[in-house]
Amino acid sequence: MNICVFLSAADLDGRYTGPARDSARLLGKGAHTLVWGGSDVGLMKVVADGVEEAGGRLLGVSVQFLAAKARPGVDEMVVAKDLAERKRLLLEKADAVVIMVGGTGTLDEAAEILELKKHGHTEKPVVLLNTAGFYDGLKAQFGRMEDEGFLPRPLTELVFFAEEPAGAPAYLEESLGVA
């Protein structure tokens, strides 16, 4: 599978890097391709390293103004002209999506895939990896959106919340029938 991972490029502490690395290694061991922002810094580097070390492929989608931070030596690197094109390309090239910890960019990317899914423009499985409870508040907000009628589909059809790294690849493989 080509698995798009939305995540931060920030340098983060072990409570975030450890689970991200564990999840990445599982993706690589499954011979999956990481589709990610292409950066060779911070958490993006941690995940790319983990996938590559475990035998997975790397497909980066960078953007012109960040091209200097792009990871060298990947299996494939695409450079988009702007962030909108980057998001479109990341989603086009992916069979499934994992959302790891991140800031406003990650939240923007997560909202995009969930909005597309909400309106039936994609059925790609989406996993939100809730490392160290990072997305507890967002999970509660989504629950409120569902309870108060803001979502036309059940939340469970839009996103799966994984509390542990192994939950993400297991859910994706089951959803897509990959053994």
PDB file of N, CA, C and O in Angstrom, residues 30-99:
ATOM      1  N   GLY A  30       5.800  -4.124   6.551  1.00  0.00           N
ATOM      2  CA  GLY A  30       4.700  -4.568   5.704  1.00  0.00           C
ATOM      3  C   GLY A  30       4.960  -4.311   4.233  1.00  0.00           C
ATOM      4  O   GLY A  30       4.086  -4.531   3.397  1.00  0.00           O
ATOM      5  N   ALA A  31       6.175  -3.843   3.900  1.00  0.00           N
ATOM      6  CA  ALA A  31       6.593  -3.536   2.525  1.00  0.00           C
ATOM      7  C   ALA A  31       5.735  -2.431   1.905  1.00  0.00           C
ATOM      8  O   ALA A  31       5.549  -2.391   0.700  1.00  0.00           O
ATOM      9  N   HIS A  32       5.237  -1.534   2.752  1.00  0.00           N
ATOM     10  CA  HIS A  32       4.430  -0.428   2.272  1.00  0.00           C
ATOM     11  C   HIS A  32       5.312   0.742   1.858  1.00  0.00           C
ATOM     12  O   HIS A  32       6.478   0.818   2.232  1.00  0.00           O
ATOM     13  N   THR A  33       4.736   1.650   1.097  1.00  0.00           N
ATOM     14  CA  THR A  33       5.422   2.871   0.681  1.00  0.00           C
ATOM     15  C   THR A  33       4.909   4.025   1.523  1.00  0.00           C
ATOM     16  O   THR A  33       3.697   4.231   1.619  1.00  0.00           O
ATOM     17  N   LEU A  34       5.839   4.758   2.115  1.00  0.00           N
ATOM     18  CA  LEU A  34       5.500   5.973   2.840  1.00  0.00           C
ATOM     19  C   LEU A  34       5.346   7.104   1.837  1.00  0.00           C
ATOM     20  O   LEU A  34       6.249   7.386   1.058  1.00  0.00           O
ATOM     21  N   VAL A  35       4.186   7.735   1.847  1.00  0.00           N
ATOM     22  CA  VAL A  35       3.936   8.937   1.057  1.00  0.00           C
ATOM     23  C   VAL A  35       3.849  10.051   2.084  1.00  0.00           C
ATOM     24  O   VAL A  35       2.948  10.052   2.927  1.00  0.00           O
ATOM     25  N   TRP A  36       4.815  10.972   2.042  1.00  0.00           N
ATOM     26  CA  TRP A  36       4.865  12.007   3.080  1.00  0.00           C
ATOM     27  C   TRP A  36       5.421  13.295   2.509  1.00  0.00           C
ATOM     28  O   TRP A  36       5.787  13.356   1.347  1.00  0.00           O
ATOM     29  N   GLY A  37       5.475  14.319   3.329  1.00  0.00           N
ATOM     30  CA  GLY A  37       5.884  15.646   2.899  1.00  0.00           C
ATOM     31  C   GLY A  37       7.306  15.766   2.412  1.00  0.00           C
ATOM     32  O   GLY A  37       7.719  16.847   2.000  1.00  0.00           O
ATOM     33  N   GLY A  38       8.067  14.698   2.443  1.00  0.00           N
ATOM     34  CA  GLY A  38       9.388  14.667   1.837  1.00  0.00           C
ATOM     35  C   GLY A  38      10.502  15.306   2.636  1.00  0.00           C
ATOM     36  O   GLY A  38      11.652  15.307   2.216  1.00  0.00           O
ATOM     37  N   SER A  39      10.199  15.826   3.797  1.00  0.00           N
ATOM     38  CA  SER A  39      11.196  16.549   4.582  1.00  0.00           C
ATOM     39  C   SER A  39      12.152  15.592   5.278  1.00  0.00           C
ATOM     40  O   SER A  39      11.778  14.479   5.656  1.00  0.00           O
ATOM     41  N   ASP A  40      13.383  16.047   5.462  1.00  0.00           N
ATOM     42  CA  ASP A  40      14.414  15.256   6.128  1.00  0.00           C
ATOM     43  C   ASP A  40      14.762  15.865   7.484  1.00  0.00           C
ATOM     44  O   ASP A  40      15.908  15.830   7.914  1.00  0.00           O
ATOM     45  N   VAL A  41      13.757  16.448   8.139  1.00  0.00           N
ATOM     46  CA  VAL A  41      13.961  17.049   9.453  1.00  0.00           C
ATOM     47  C   VAL A  41      12.839  16.625  10.394  1.00  0.00           C
ATOM     48  O   VAL A  41      11.744  16.254   9.967  1.00  0.00           O
ATOM     49  N   GLY A  42      13.130  16.680  11.681  1.00  0.00           N
ATOM     50  CA  GLY A  42      12.127  16.466  12.711  1.00  0.00           C
ATOM     51  C   GLY A  42      11.437  15.118  12.630  1.00  0.00           C
ATOM     52  O   GLY A  42      12.027  14.099  12.265  1.00  0.00           O
ATOM     53  N   LEU A  43      10.157  15.134  12.989  1.00  0.00           N
ATOM     54  CA  LEU A  43       9.381  13.903  13.020  1.00  0.00           C
ATOM     55  C   LEU A  43       9.250  13.287  11.633  1.00  0.00           C
ATOM     56  O   LEU A  43       9.188  12.068  11.493  1.00  0.00           O
ATOM     57  N   MET A  44       9.234  14.116  10.593  1.00  0.00           N
ATOM     58  CA  MET A  44       9.183  13.570   9.228  1.00  0.00           C
ATOM     59  C   MET A  44      10.401  12.703   8.949  1.00  0.00           C
ATOM     60  O   MET A  44      10.290  11.657   8.326  1.00  0.00           O
ATOM     61  N   LYS A  45      11.563  13.132   9.419  1.00  0.00           N
ATOM     62  CA  LYS A  45      12.793  12.349   9.236  1.00  0.00           C
ATOM     63  C   LYS A  45      12.720  11.046  10.031  1.00  0.00           C
ATOM     64  O   LYS A  45      13.084   9.979   9.522  1.00  0.00           O
ATOM     65  N   VAL A  46      12.231  11.126  11.266  1.00  0.00           N
ATOM     66  CA  VAL A  46      12.108   9.942  12.116  1.00  0.00           C
ATOM     67  C   VAL A  46      11.265   8.874  11.417  1.00  0.00           C
ATOM     68  O   VAL A  46      11.637   7.698  11.371  1.00  0.00           O
ATOM     69  N   VAL A  47      10.127   9.292  10.863  1.00  0.00           N
ATOM     70  CA  VAL A  47       9.227   8.341  10.212  1.00  0.00           C
ATOM     71  C   VAL A  47       9.856   7.790   8.929  1.00  0.00           C
ATOM     72  O   VAL A  47       9.814   6.586   8.680  1.00  0.00           O
ATOM     73  N   ALA A  48      10.454   8.654   8.126  1.00  0.00           N
ATOM     74  CA  ALA A  48      11.102   8.184   6.895  1.00  0.00           C
ATOM     75  C   ALA A  48      12.233   7.203   7.220  1.00  0.00           C
ATOM     76  O   ALA A  48      12.375   6.173   6.556  1.00  0.00           O
ATOM     77  N   ASP A  49      13.028   7.520   8.235  1.00  0.00           N
ATOM     78  CA  ASP A  49      14.107   6.610   8.647  1.00  0.00           C
ATOM     79  C   ASP A  49      13.541   5.249   9.040  1.00  0.00           C
ATOM     80  O   ASP A  49      14.063   4.206   8.633  1.00  0.00           O
ATOM     81  N   GLY A  50      12.476   5.249   9.844  1.00  0.00           N
ATOM     82  CA  GLY A  50      11.883   3.997  10.313  1.00  0.00           C
ATOM     83  C   GLY A  50      11.355   3.135   9.186  1.00  0.00           C
ATOM     84  O   GLY A  50      11.566   1.923   9.164  1.00  0.00           O
ATOM     85  N   VAL A  51      10.653   3.760   8.240  1.00  0.00           N
ATOM     86  CA  VAL A  51      10.123   3.013   7.093  1.00  0.00           C
ATOM     87  C   VAL A  51      11.267   2.444   6.261  1.00  0.00           C
ATOM     88  O   VAL A  51      11.271   1.268   5.904  1.00  0.00           O
ATOM     89  N   GLU A  52      12.243   3.283   5.967  1.00  0.00           N
ATOM     90  CA  GLU A  52      13.371   2.861   5.123  1.00  0.00           C
ATOM     91  C   GLU A  52      14.176   1.743   5.792  1.00  0.00           C
ATOM     92  O   GLU A  52      14.514   0.749   5.141  1.00  0.00           O
ATOM     93  N   GLU A  53      14.469   1.888   7.084  1.00  0.00           N
ATOM     94  CA  GLU A  53      15.247   0.880   7.805  1.00  0.00           C
ATOM     95  C   GLU A  53      14.543  -0.483   7.829  1.00  0.00           C
ATOM     96  O   GLU A  53      15.196  -1.520   7.868  1.00  0.00           O
ATOM     97  N   ALA A  54      13.210  -0.465   7.794  1.00  0.00           N
ATOM     98  CA  ALA A  54      12.442  -1.710   7.851  1.00  0.00           C
ATOM     99  C   ALA A  54      12.115  -2.266   6.464  1.00  0.00           C
ATOM    100  O   ALA A  54      11.405  -3.258   6.351  1.00  0.00           O
ATOM    101  N   GLY A  55      12.627  -1.630   5.410  1.00  0.00           N
ATOM    102  CA  GLY A  55      12.461  -2.181   4.073  1.00  0.00           C
ATOM    103  C   GLY A  55      11.356  -1.583   3.230  1.00  0.00           C
ATOM    104  O   GLY A  55      11.076  -2.068   2.133  1.00  0.00           O
ATOM    105  N   GLY A  56      10.716  -0.527   3.715  1.00  0.00           N
ATOM    106  CA  GLY A  56       9.668   0.131   2.930  1.00  0.00           C
ATOM    107  C   GLY A  56      10.245   1.127   1.937  1.00  0.00           C
ATOM    108  O   GLY A  56      11.435   1.443   1.960  1.00  0.00           O
ATOM    109  N   ARG A  57       9.383   1.617   1.071  1.00  0.00           N
ATOM    110  CA  ARG A  57       9.780   2.607   0.060  1.00  0.00           C
ATOM    111  C   ARG A  57       9.401   4.009   0.532  1.00  0.00           C
ATOM    112  O   ARG A  57       8.495   4.156   1.351  1.00  0.00           O
ATOM    113  N   LEU A  58      10.076   5.017  -0.043  1.00  0.00           N
ATOM    114  CA  LEU A  58       9.814   6.415   0.298  1.00  0.00           C
ATOM    115  C   LEU A  58       9.405   7.199  -0.938  1.00  0.00           C
ATOM    116  O   LEU A  58      10.146   7.247  -1.922  1.00  0.00           O
ATOM    117  N   LEU A  59       8.235   7.810  -0.875  1.00  0.00           N
ATOM    118  CA  LEU A  59       7.735   8.678  -1.934  1.00  0.00           C
ATOM    119  C   LEU A  59       7.426  10.031  -1.296  1.00  0.00           C
ATOM    120  O   LEU A  59       6.451  10.173  -0.566  1.00  0.00           O
ATOM    121  N   GLY A  60       8.288  11.000  -1.539  1.00  0.00           N
ATOM    122  CA  GLY A  60       8.128  12.316  -0.943  1.00  0.00           C
ATOM    123  C   GLY A  60       7.416  13.280  -1.870  1.00  0.00           C
ATOM    124  O   GLY A  60       7.578  13.217  -3.081  1.00  0.00           O
ATOM    125  N   VAL A  61       6.634  14.165  -1.267  1.00  0.00           N
ATOM    126  CA  VAL A  61       5.991  15.247  -2.010  1.00  0.00           C
ATOM    127  C   VAL A  61       6.325  16.533  -1.258  1.00  0.00           C
ATOM    128  O   VAL A  61       5.688  16.872  -0.268  1.00  0.00           O
ATOM    129  N   SER A  62       7.344  17.204  -1.732  1.00  0.00           N
ATOM    130  CA  SER A  62       7.784  18.447  -1.111  1.00  0.00           C
ATOM    131  C   SER A  62       7.087  19.610  -1.795  1.00  0.00           C
ATOM    132  O   SER A  62       6.245  19.428  -2.677  1.00  0.00           O
ATOM    133  N   VAL A  63       7.446  20.799  -1.405  1.00  0.00           N
ATOM    134  CA  VAL A  63       6.902  22.013  -2.002  1.00  0.00           C
ATOM    135  C   VAL A  63       8.085  22.936  -2.267  1.00  0.00           C
ATOM    136  O   VAL A  63       9.091  22.871  -1.564  1.00  0.00           O
ATOM    137  N   GLN A  64       7.975  23.763  -3.291  1.00  0.00           N
ATOM    138  CA  GLN A  64       9.121  24.563  -3.731  1.00  0.00           C
ATOM    139  C   GLN A  64       9.823  25.298  -2.597  1.00  0.00           C
ATOM    140  O   GLN A  64      11.042  25.257  -2.491  1.00  0.00           O
ATOM    141  N   PHE A  65       9.068  25.958  -1.719  1.00  0.00           N
ATOM    142  CA  PHE A  65       9.727  26.761  -0.689  1.00  0.00           C
ATOM    143  C   PHE A  65      10.372  25.917   0.416  1.00  0.00           C
ATOM    144  O   PHE A  65      11.089  26.443   1.252  1.00  0.00           O
ATOM    145  N   LEU A  66      10.143  24.604   0.417  1.00  0.00           N
ATOM    146  CA  LEU A  66      10.780  23.711   1.382  1.00  0.00           C
ATOM    147  C   LEU A  66      11.729  22.710   0.714  1.00  0.00           C
ATOM    148  O   LEU A  66      12.247  21.815   1.379  1.00  0.00           O
ATOM    149  N   ALA A  67      11.969  22.869  -0.562  1.00  0.00           N
ATOM    150  CA  ALA A  67      12.776  21.896  -1.312  1.00  0.00           C
ATOM    151  C   ALA A  67      14.174  21.710  -0.717  1.00  0.00           C
ATOM    152  O   ALA A  67      14.743  20.624  -0.802  1.00  0.00           O
ATOM    153  N   ALA A  68      14.717  22.732  -0.082  1.00  0.00           N
ATOM    154  CA  ALA A  68      16.049  22.619   0.515  1.00  0.00           C
ATOM    155  C   ALA A  68      16.056  21.641   1.693  1.00  0.00           C
ATOM    156  O   ALA A  68      17.118  21.140   2.071  1.00  0.00           O
ATOM    157  N   LYS A  69      14.897  21.358   2.270  1.00  0.00           N
ATOM    158  CA  LYS A  69      14.805  20.433   3.397  1.00  0.00           C
ATOM    159  C   LYS A  69      14.367  19.041   2.959  1.00  0.00           C
ATOM    160  O   LYS A  69      14.140  18.163   3.778  1.00  0.00           O
ATOM    161  N   ALA A  70      14.244  18.833   1.629  1.00  0.00           N
ATOM    162  CA  ALA A  70      13.790  17.543   1.108  1.00  0.00           C
ATOM    163  C   ALA A  70      14.841  16.465   1.367  1.00  0.00           C
ATOM    164  O   ALA A  70      16.045  16.716   1.319  1.00  0.00           O
ATOM    165  N   ARG A  71      14.368  15.277   1.630  1.00  0.00           N
ATOM    166  CA  ARG A  71      15.249  14.139   1.909  1.00  0.00           C
ATOM    167  C   ARG A  71      15.909  13.666   0.620  1.00  0.00           C
ATOM    168  O   ARG A  71      15.225  13.364  -0.366  1.00  0.00           O
ATOM    169  N   PRO A  72      17.224  13.547   0.613  1.00  0.00           N
ATOM    170  CA  PRO A  72      17.911  13.022  -0.580  1.00  0.00           C
ATOM    171  C   PRO A  72      17.807  11.495  -0.643  1.00  0.00           C
ATOM    172  O   PRO A  72      17.575  10.835   0.370  1.00  0.00           O
ATOM    173  N   GLY A  73      17.954  10.953  -1.832  1.00  0.00           N
ATOM    174  CA  GLY A  73      18.062   9.513  -2.011  1.00  0.00           C
ATOM    175  C   GLY A  73      16.790   8.713  -1.816  1.00  0.00           C
ATOM    176  O   GLY A  73      16.856   7.519  -1.536  1.00  0.00           O
ATOM    177  N   VAL A  74      15.634   9.335  -1.951  1.00  0.00           N
ATOM    178  CA  VAL A  74      14.374   8.603  -1.804  1.00  0.00           C
ATOM    179  C   VAL A  74      14.049   7.861  -3.091  1.00  0.00           C
ATOM    180  O   VAL A  74      14.638   8.115  -4.144  1.00  0.00           O
ATOM    181  N   ASP A  75      13.071   6.973  -3.019  1.00  0.00           N
ATOM    182  CA  ASP A  75      12.672   6.228  -4.207  1.00  0.00           C
ATOM    183  C   ASP A  75      12.027   7.138  -5.244  1.00  0.00           C
ATOM    184  O   ASP A  75      12.206   6.939  -6.443  1.00  0.00           O
ATOM    185  N   GLU A  76      11.269   8.128  -4.774  1.00  0.00           N
ATOM    186  CA  GLU A  76      10.646   9.099  -5.671  1.00  0.00           C
ATOM    187  C   GLU A  76      10.407  10.391  -4.902  1.00  0.00           C
ATOM    188  O   GLU A  76       9.980  10.352  -3.743  1.00  0.00           O
ATOM    189  N   MET A  77      10.686  11.541  -5.541  1.00  0.00           N
ATOM    190  CA  MET A  77      10.416  12.840  -4.932  1.00  0.00           C
ATOM    191  C   MET A  77       9.728  13.717  -5.958  1.00  0.00           C
ATOM    192  O   MET A  77      10.194  13.861  -7.090  1.00  0.00           O
ATOM    193  N   VAL A  78       8.613  14.280  -5.565  1.00  0.00           N
ATOM    194  CA  VAL A  78       7.864  15.221  -6.390  1.00  0.00           C
ATOM    195  C   VAL A  78       7.912  16.559  -5.667  1.00  0.00           C
ATOM    196  O   VAL A  78       7.769  16.609  -4.437  1.00  0.00           O
ATOM    197  N   VAL A  79       8.112  17.645  -6.417  1.00  0.00           N
ATOM    198  CA  VAL A  79       8.110  18.980  -5.822  1.00  0.00           C
ATOM    199  C   VAL A  79       6.916  19.747  -6.374  1.00  0.00           C
ATOM    200  O   VAL A  79       6.845  20.021  -7.569  1.00  0.00           O
ATOM    201  N   ALA A  80       5.987  20.059  -5.480  1.00  0.00           N
ATOM    202  CA  ALA A  80       4.776  20.794  -5.853  1.00  0.00           C
ATOM    203  C   ALA A  80       5.059  22.298  -5.831  1.00  0.00           C
ATOM    204  O   ALA A  80       5.964  22.757  -5.150  1.00  0.00           O
ATOM    205  N   LYS A  81       4.241  23.049  -6.567  1.00  0.00           N
ATOM    206  CA  LYS A  81       4.451  24.500  -6.628  1.00  0.00           C
ATOM    207  C   LYS A  81       3.968  25.208  -5.363  1.00  0.00           C
ATOM    208  O   LYS A  81       4.479  26.248  -4.988  1.00  0.00           O
ATOM    209  N   ASP A  82       2.935  24.643  -4.693  1.00  0.00           N
ATOM    210  CA  ASP A  82       2.404  25.277  -3.491  1.00  0.00           C
ATOM    211  C   ASP A  82       1.780  24.216  -2.578  1.00  0.00           C
ATOM    212  O   ASP A  82       1.715  23.029  -2.931  1.00  0.00           O
ATOM    213  N   LEU A  83       1.316  24.637  -1.411  1.00  0.00           N
ATOM    214  CA  LEU A  83       0.778  23.695  -0.431  1.00  0.00           C
ATOM    215  C   LEU A  83      -0.501  23.008  -0.908  1.00  0.00           C
ATOM    216  O   LEU A  83      -0.731  21.831  -0.615  1.00  0.00           O
ATOM    217  N   ALA A  84      -1.331  23.725  -1.648  1.00  0.00           N
ATOM    218  CA  ALA A  84      -2.571  23.123  -2.150  1.00  0.00           C
ATOM    219  C   ALA A  84      -2.260  21.978  -3.111  1.00  0.00           C
ATOM    220  O   ALA A  84      -2.867  20.901  -3.030  1.00  0.00           O
ATOM    221  N   GLU A  85      -1.305  22.201  -4.018  1.00  0.00           N
ATOM    222  CA  GLU A  85      -0.928  21.143  -4.947  1.00  0.00           C
ATOM    223  C   GLU A  85      -0.281  19.979  -4.191  1.00  0.00           C
ATOM    224  O   GLU A  85      -0.519  18.817  -4.502  1.00  0.00           O
ATOM    225  N   ARG A  86       0.511  20.294  -3.174  1.00  0.00           N
ATOM    226  CA  ARG A  86       1.153  19.247  -2.376  1.00  0.00           C
ATOM    227  C   ARG A  86       0.108  18.347  -1.724  1.00  0.00           C
ATOM    228  O   ARG A  86       0.200  17.126  -1.792  1.00  0.00           O
ATOM    229  N   LYS A  87      -0.906  18.947  -1.095  1.00  0.00           N
ATOM    230  CA  LYS A  87      -1.967  18.153  -0.472  1.00  0.00           C
ATOM    231  C   LYS A  87      -2.665  17.271  -1.497  1.00  0.00           C
ATOM    232  O   LYS A  87      -2.910  16.091  -1.238  1.00  0.00           O
ATOM    233  N   ARG A  88      -2.978  17.843  -2.634  1.00  0.00           N
ATOM    234  CA  ARG A  88      -3.665  17.086  -3.691  1.00  0.00           C
ATOM    235  C   ARG A  88      -2.817  15.898  -4.124  1.00  0.00           C
ATOM    236  O   ARG A  88      -3.310  14.773  -4.238  1.00  0.00           O
ATOM    237  N   LEU A  89      -1.525  16.120  -4.344  1.00  0.00           N
ATOM    238  CA  LEU A  89      -0.634  15.044  -4.784  1.00  0.00           C
ATOM    239  C   LEU A  89      -0.464  13.970  -3.703  1.00  0.00           C
ATOM    240  O   LEU A  89      -0.455  12.771  -3.999  1.00  0.00           O
ATOM    241  N   LEU A  90      -0.321  14.388  -2.464  1.00  0.00           N
ATOM    242  CA  LEU A  90      -0.195  13.419  -1.367  1.00  0.00           C
ATOM    243  C   LEU A  90      -1.402  12.491  -1.337  1.00  0.00           C
ATOM    244  O   LEU A  90      -1.261  11.270  -1.236  1.00  0.00           O
ATOM    245  N   LEU A  91      -2.581  13.069  -1.449  1.00  0.00           N
ATOM    246  CA  LEU A  91      -3.801  12.259  -1.393  1.00  0.00           C
ATOM    247  C   LEU A  91      -3.987  11.412  -2.645  1.00  0.00           C
ATOM    248  O   LEU A  91      -4.433  10.265  -2.557  1.00  0.00           O
ATOM    249  N   GLU A  92      -3.627  11.949  -3.806  1.00  0.00           N
ATOM    250  CA  GLU A  92      -3.746  11.178  -5.055  1.00  0.00           C
ATOM    251  C   GLU A  92      -2.873   9.939  -5.039  1.00  0.00           C
ATOM    252  O   GLU A  92      -3.246   8.885  -5.548  1.00  0.00           O
ATOM    253  N   LYS A  93      -1.687  10.060  -4.473  1.00  0.00           N
ATOM    254  CA  LYS A  93      -0.710   8.974  -4.510  1.00  0.00           C
ATOM    255  C   LYS A  93      -0.926   7.944  -3.402  1.00  0.00           C
ATOM    256  O   LYS A  93      -0.261   6.921  -3.366  1.00  0.00           O
ATOM    257  N   ALA A  94      -1.862   8.201  -2.491  1.00  0.00           N
ATOM    258  CA  ALA A  94      -2.056   7.343  -1.323  1.00  0.00           C
ATOM    259  C   ALA A  94      -3.259   6.417  -1.471  1.00  0.00           C
ATOM    260  O   ALA A  94      -4.263   6.780  -2.066  1.00  0.00           O
ATOM    261  N   ASP A  95      -3.122   5.230  -0.887  1.00  0.00           N
ATOM    262  CA  ASP A  95      -4.239   4.293  -0.762  1.00  0.00           C
ATOM    263  C   ASP A  95      -4.942   4.482   0.582  1.00  0.00           C
ATOM    264  O   ASP A  95      -6.090   4.080   0.748  1.00  0.00           O
ATOM    265  N   ALA A  96      -4.223   5.059   1.541  1.00  0.00           N
ATOM    266  CA  ALA A  96      -4.729   5.228   2.900  1.00  0.00           C
ATOM    267  C   ALA A  96      -3.959   6.373   3.557  1.00  0.00           C
ATOM    268  O   ALA A  96      -2.910   6.778   3.064  1.00  0.00           O
ATOM    269  N   VAL A  97      -4.501   6.864   4.681  1.00  0.00           N
ATOM    270  CA  VAL A  97      -3.905   8.020   5.359  1.00  0.00           C
ATOM    271  C   VAL A  97      -3.767   7.742   6.852  1.00  0.00           C
ATOM    272  O   VAL A  97      -4.691   7.226   7.480  1.00  0.00           O
ATOM    273  N   VAL A  98      -2.602   8.125   7.399  1.00  0.00           N
ATOM    274  CA  VAL A  98      -2.376   8.117   8.837  1.00  0.00           C
ATOM    275  C   VAL A  98      -2.045   9.547   9.242  1.00  0.00           C
ATOM    276  O   VAL A  98      -1.199  10.188   8.621  1.00  0.00           O
ATOM    277  N   ILE A  99      -2.716  10.018  10.271  1.00  0.00           N
ATOM    278  CA  ILE A  99      -2.465  11.362  10.790  1.00  0.00           C
ATOM    279  C   ILE A  99      -1.744  11.191  12.122  1.00  0.00           C
ATOM    280  O   ILE A  99      -2.294  10.619  13.066  1.00  0.00           O
TER     281      ILE A  99
END
